Amino acid sequence: MKGAPRFVLLIGLVLASPRLLASQQDYATPAMAGISNHGHNGGEPYVTAGDRAYLIGTQDGNFPDLGDHVPGEMGGLWVHPIKLIDGFWARVTDSVTGQVAPLSKSTEFVNYPFGNRLRYGSVLDGVEIERFQFSPDGQAGVIVQFIFTNSSDRQRQLSFQLSVKTDLTPVWLSEKLGVKDAPDLVAWEPKNSRYAARDTQHPWFALWGAAASAGGQPVADPLPIKTAGKGLAAAARYNISVQPHQSSTLTFVVAGSARSRKEAESTYTFLLRNHPALLAKKKAHYAALLGRGRITIPDQRLQQVYDWVRINSEWLVREVPGIGRGVTAGFMEYPWWFGTDGAYSVQALLAAGDADIARQTLRLLRRQSAEFNGNGRIIHEVSTYGALSHPGNTQETAQFIMTVGKTVEWTGDLAFAREMYPAMQQGLTWLLKDMDPDGNLFPGGYGITEILGLNAELIDVAVYTGQALLATAKVAGVLGKQTEAGRYRHLASKLEQRINQRLWLEDEVSYADFYGTRDQAIGAAEGAIEQINLQGPDKLTPRDRDRVAYYQRLKTKLAALPDTTRGWIANKNWVVATPLEVGIAPRERAIRVLDRIRQTDVGEYGPYLSAVDRQAMMTISTGVLAVAEAQYGRIDQSLWYTTGIVETFNRKLPGSISEMMPDYGCFVQAWTMYGVVVPLVENVFGVKPDAPNKTVVFEPQLPSGWEDMSIEDLPVGTNLISFSRTETGEGIQYRIDAQQSGWSFVLKGDPLPGARYYLNGGAVAFTSSGIRMSGRRNNVLVVPQ
């Protein structure tokens, strides 16, 4: 099995068609070339990501204490569910002159999809040094290479010292499981010229050393390294000879295990022997990812961000033995799994053609939810040690169900449908019985916006419950359960009507935050005040005091109103846009709401999380507005929101977008791709999959100024489809291609008055149901009048 990665890589290269490989490589080239920080943001974090291990440090090459969930411990090298080391520090000495140069500050950081490069420049006279590092997928370790380039005319003899600070410690919430950190022990192993570290109370191990013998010798009594935790510092020296105008490379491996020394040793040995092949495999993997669902559009900046948000989501895939594999929320604070984040991210993964990780994520959430809740409720947050943070907000169950339905639409996977259908039904039972005791179809409980006191029948919970009913109806229909499908469709229709009747507030030109009593509305205002005051009176800003005053006035206003059960607005949260996001708001009403939000509740980069606070903006709320605008054919307005996300690209980490707009919070966030990928694929290109019936509808919407565009090799079901629109001298040409036969395709859109339509050279009529076609190669020509 140790030769498997090289074998799999070679087999993949043999089986893939030369044309496909070439087009993937060509398309991937710009992203694979990496993005530089141009010497800026040295103190900002980066990640060297693999699905088993990742390394977090700062772009200047250092490893300060970082993060809050485990204070100061979120950086360093993690092999979940444990951390191995806080980091490593290096210095180089000219053995002839005695000149010493610490590698304390890089002059440039370059971020690649597959790794990172840190350039230190000429740290010794005539010797330039750079560092390259990557985390091989499927392996619990990292490869770190130092490259020494001698620009002088004489041979250089160098002494290189690498210091490592261990920190074998468990992930956040592990204390709930009785797992607590203990001191480390470190020992030099002269036979293998490496260090071995272990935790004194747990089977946690870390190994590190050089990939080739370079005179590695331990340093006695190295200087202590001050970082958080109970780890120890260890150092070794290596001799390097660099010929004139040549380069030499010193390669280090750091590996570990949360289960046994034997496992750590096996990984260490495998990485030593196979790191070149593993790097080639990783590069091929990212080239294939970029080649799948690749787009060509006039907006080159948007196209670049489309590629990088797909890369970012791949960085966030975690595989943990005993827990599972799935896309996590964000670096560096949330490298574990969430119900809400997972639902948004999976929808984007499906539209980007990554159905495998979508299914794996949903399966992980289902298993963990069944273990902790067992009643259909989907968890909110679970750590990589399997510790539950929260059993789940109400909308997360609805979002999970609707996302399962979308997965079946994109994949046509009947086995997955049969596997998940009982969980969908159980989740609906929990929503509509356990959480809806009054039977009005509005489940109660907390939703996406976790604000004290906002425990009611919330708008986002109701909207996503309606979508969950529709999704379950569709899956039931696919499985031949027509009676159940009809029942779920009926409930969905009834709930949609109630949302548009009971949760619509005409005077506010808005949907309500929630449906409930006057006392609940007053309680929501009181909860908001309490949450603001949690900071302490000495930390309240003038803005905070203004917000408290607003909610005090709101309480007085609410107390004077009749005590009725109806829709209320307390916090003016962004989730009032969810009926528009899923397209259930009547069109005329939706346009009014969208216009009002844009005019009154939007900041520089997107909607405020709360129009009362008028402060924070997030990529997910901006993404939801982008999808909402596109649902009603307002594609220019949709791209205005998507462009808000694009404008925050590269602010902190080259190649990434921060969770909080424009530049704070997690520096990589999975759900950011929702507001980029979904509007582009599902609305601009208009891809509407029905994989169970081997049908894809294309209903493209062109932004102003766009003419030619294409999407290639997008997975739908077991097929790969391609779609393009090109303006030619003859007219507008649409191309729809498929790898497999036996599929049907429909081209829809607004007809051009007086235009003639031709399918594969023959005249056809363009009707409201579009033009239907079934070949593997299809060309539609629209000849204007």
Short mmCIF file of N, CA, C and O in Angstrom, two decimals, residues 699-743:
data_model
loop_
_atom_site.label_atom_id
_atom_site.label_comp_id
_atom_site.label_asym_id
_atom_site.label_seq_id
_atom_site.Cartn_x
_atom_site.Cartn_y
_atom_site.Cartn_z
N GLU A 699 -30.76 27.72 -18.78
CA GLU A 699 -31.51 28.97 -18.92
C GLU A 699 -30.58 30.13 -18.57
O GLU A 699 -30.68 30.73 -17.50
N PRO A 700 -29.66 30.46 -19.47
CA PRO A 700 -28.62 31.44 -19.16
C PRO A 700 -29.17 32.86 -19.01
O PRO A 700 -30.16 33.23 -19.65
N GLN A 701 -28.50 33.62 -18.15
CA GLN A 701 -28.81 35.04 -17.97
C GLN A 701 -27.51 35.81 -18.14
O GLN A 701 -26.60 35.68 -17.34
N LEU A 702 -27.44 36.64 -19.16
CA LEU A 702 -26.21 37.36 -19.45
C LEU A 702 -26.16 38.69 -18.71
O LEU A 702 -27.07 39.51 -18.84
N PRO A 703 -25.08 38.92 -17.95
CA PRO A 703 -24.88 40.26 -17.39
C PRO A 703 -24.64 41.27 -18.51
O PRO A 703 -24.23 40.91 -19.62
N SER A 704 -24.87 42.52 -18.22
CA SER A 704 -24.67 43.57 -19.21
C SER A 704 -23.23 43.56 -19.71
O SER A 704 -22.28 43.49 -18.92
N GLY A 705 -23.07 43.63 -21.02
CA GLY A 705 -21.76 43.67 -21.62
C GLY A 705 -21.13 42.31 -21.88
O GLY A 705 -20.08 42.23 -22.52
N TRP A 706 -21.75 41.25 -21.41
CA TRP A 706 -21.22 39.91 -21.65
C TRP A 706 -21.77 39.39 -22.98
O TRP A 706 -22.95 39.58 -23.29
N GLU A 707 -20.92 38.73 -23.74
CA GLU A 707 -21.36 38.12 -24.99
C GLU A 707 -20.95 36.64 -25.03
O GLU A 707 -21.80 35.77 -25.10
N ASP A 708 -19.66 36.38 -24.99
CA ASP A 708 -19.17 35.01 -25.09
C ASP A 708 -18.85 34.47 -23.70
O ASP A 708 -18.22 35.15 -22.88
N MET A 709 -19.25 33.21 -23.46
CA MET A 709 -18.93 32.58 -22.18
C MET A 709 -19.08 31.08 -22.34
O MET A 709 -19.80 30.59 -23.23
N SER A 710 -18.39 30.33 -21.48
CA SER A 710 -18.49 28.88 -21.55
C SER A 710 -18.21 28.27 -20.19
O SER A 710 -17.51 28.85 -19.35
N ILE A 711 -18.77 27.07 -19.98
CA ILE A 711 -18.45 26.23 -18.84
C ILE A 711 -18.20 24.84 -19.39
O ILE A 711 -18.97 24.34 -20.21
N GLU A 712 -17.08 24.24 -18.98
CA GLU A 712 -16.63 22.99 -19.59
C GLU A 712 -16.47 21.89 -18.54
O GLU A 712 -16.02 22.14 -17.42
N ASP A 713 -16.83 20.67 -18.95
CA ASP A 713 -16.60 19.47 -18.15
C ASP A 713 -17.17 19.61 -16.74
O ASP A 713 -16.49 19.35 -15.74
N LEU A 714 -18.44 20.02 -16.68
CA LEU A 714 -19.13 20.13 -15.39
C LEU A 714 -19.80 18.80 -15.09
O LEU A 714 -20.66 18.35 -15.85
N PRO A 715 -19.47 18.14 -13.99
CA PRO A 715 -20.12 16.87 -13.66
C PRO A 715 -21.59 17.06 -13.27
O PRO A 715 -21.91 17.88 -12.40
N VAL A 716 -22.45 16.32 -13.93
CA VAL A 716 -23.86 16.20 -13.56
C VAL A 716 -24.19 14.72 -13.63
O VAL A 716 -24.08 14.11 -14.70
N GLY A 717 -24.57 14.13 -12.53
CA GLY A 717 -24.72 12.69 -12.50
C GLY A 717 -23.40 12.02 -12.82
O GLY A 717 -22.34 12.42 -12.32
N THR A 718 -23.44 11.04 -13.69
CA THR A 718 -22.21 10.37 -14.13
C THR A 718 -21.66 10.99 -15.40
O THR A 718 -20.70 10.48 -15.99
N ASN A 719 -22.25 12.08 -15.84
CA ASN A 719 -21.91 12.71 -17.11
C ASN A 719 -21.02 13.93 -16.88
O ASN A 719 -20.94 14.47 -15.77
N LEU A 720 -20.34 14.34 -17.95
CA LEU A 720 -19.65 15.63 -17.99
C LEU A 720 -20.30 16.45 -19.09
O LEU A 720 -20.39 15.99 -20.24
N ILE A 721 -20.75 17.65 -18.74
CA ILE A 721 -21.44 18.47 -19.72
C ILE A 721 -20.66 19.77 -19.93
O ILE A 721 -19.93 20.24 -19.06
N SER A 722 -20.83 20.33 -21.13
CA SER A 722 -20.22 21.61 -21.47
C SER A 722 -21.25 22.47 -22.16
O SER A 722 -22.11 21.97 -22.91
N PHE A 723 -21.17 23.77 -21.89
CA PHE A 723 -22.13 24.72 -22.46
C PHE A 723 -21.39 25.99 -22.83
O PHE A 723 -20.55 26.48 -22.06
N SER A 724 -21.69 26.54 -23.99
CA SER A 724 -21.08 27.82 -24.37
C SER A 724 -22.07 28.66 -25.15
O SER A 724 -22.99 28.15 -25.79
N ARG A 725 -21.86 29.96 -25.07
CA ARG A 725 -22.62 30.94 -25.86
C ARG A 725 -21.59 31.82 -26.55
O ARG A 725 -20.70 32.38 -25.90
N THR A 726 -21.72 31.95 -27.87
CA THR A 726 -20.77 32.74 -28.65
C THR A 726 -21.52 33.57 -29.67
O THR A 726 -22.44 33.06 -30.33
N GLU A 727 -21.15 34.82 -29.80
CA GLU A 727 -21.73 35.66 -30.85
C GLU A 727 -20.83 35.57 -32.09
O GLU A 727 -19.63 35.84 -32.02
N THR A 728 -21.43 35.16 -33.21
CA THR A 728 -20.69 34.98 -34.46
C THR A 728 -21.29 35.88 -35.54
O THR A 728 -22.30 36.56 -35.31
N GLY A 729 -20.69 35.82 -36.71
CA GLY A 729 -21.23 36.59 -37.84
C GLY A 729 -22.60 36.12 -38.27
O GLY A 729 -23.39 36.89 -38.82
N GLU A 730 -22.89 34.84 -38.02
CA GLU A 730 -24.20 34.30 -38.40
C GLU A 730 -25.28 34.60 -37.38
O GLU A 730 -26.46 34.68 -37.72
N GLY A 731 -24.88 34.73 -36.13
CA GLY A 731 -25.86 34.93 -35.06
C GLY A 731 -25.29 34.48 -33.73
O GLY A 731 -24.06 34.44 -33.54
N ILE A 732 -26.16 34.09 -32.81
CA ILE A 732 -25.75 33.63 -31.49
C ILE A 732 -25.70 32.11 -31.51
O ILE A 732 -26.69 31.46 -31.84
N GLN A 733 -24.56 31.56 -31.18
CA GLN A 733 -24.37 30.12 -31.22
C GLN A 733 -24.27 29.57 -29.81
O GLN A 733 -23.49 30.04 -28.99
N TYR A 734 -25.11 28.56 -29.53
CA TYR A 734 -25.05 27.83 -28.26
C TYR A 734 -24.53 26.43 -28.54
O TYR A 734 -24.99 25.77 -29.49
N ARG A 735 -23.62 25.98 -27.74
CA ARG A 735 -23.11 24.61 -27.86
C ARG A 735 -23.36 23.87 -26.56
O ARG A 735 -23.02 24.36 -25.48
N ILE A 736 -23.96 22.71 -26.65
CA ILE A 736 -24.20 21.85 -25.49
C ILE A 736 -23.63 20.47 -25.82
O ILE A 736 -24.12 19.79 -26.72
N ASP A 737 -22.60 20.08 -25.10
CA ASP A 737 -21.93 18.80 -25.33
C ASP A 737 -22.00 17.95 -24.08
O ASP A 737 -22.07 18.47 -22.95
N ALA A 738 -21.93 16.64 -24.27
CA ALA A 738 -21.95 15.69 -23.16
C ALA A 738 -20.99 14.56 -23.44
O ALA A 738 -20.78 14.17 -24.59
N GLN A 739 -20.41 14.04 -22.39
CA GLN A 739 -19.51 12.91 -22.54
C GLN A 739 -20.29 11.63 -22.83
O GLN A 739 -19.83 10.76 -23.56
N GLN A 740 -21.49 11.50 -22.24
CA GLN A 740 -22.29 10.29 -22.38
C GLN A 740 -23.52 10.55 -23.25
O GLN A 740 -24.04 11.68 -23.29
N SER A 741 -23.99 9.51 -23.89
CA SER A 741 -25.25 9.59 -24.62
C SER A 741 -26.40 9.22 -23.70
O SER A 741 -26.19 8.80 -22.56
N GLY A 742 -27.63 9.39 -24.21
CA GLY A 742 -28.80 9.02 -23.43
C GLY A 742 -29.33 10.10 -22.52
O GLY A 742 -30.20 9.84 -21.69
N TRP A 743 -28.80 11.31 -22.65
CA TRP A 743 -29.26 12.42 -21.83
C TRP A 743 -30.07 13.39 -22.68
O TRP A 743 -29.91 13.45 -23.90
#
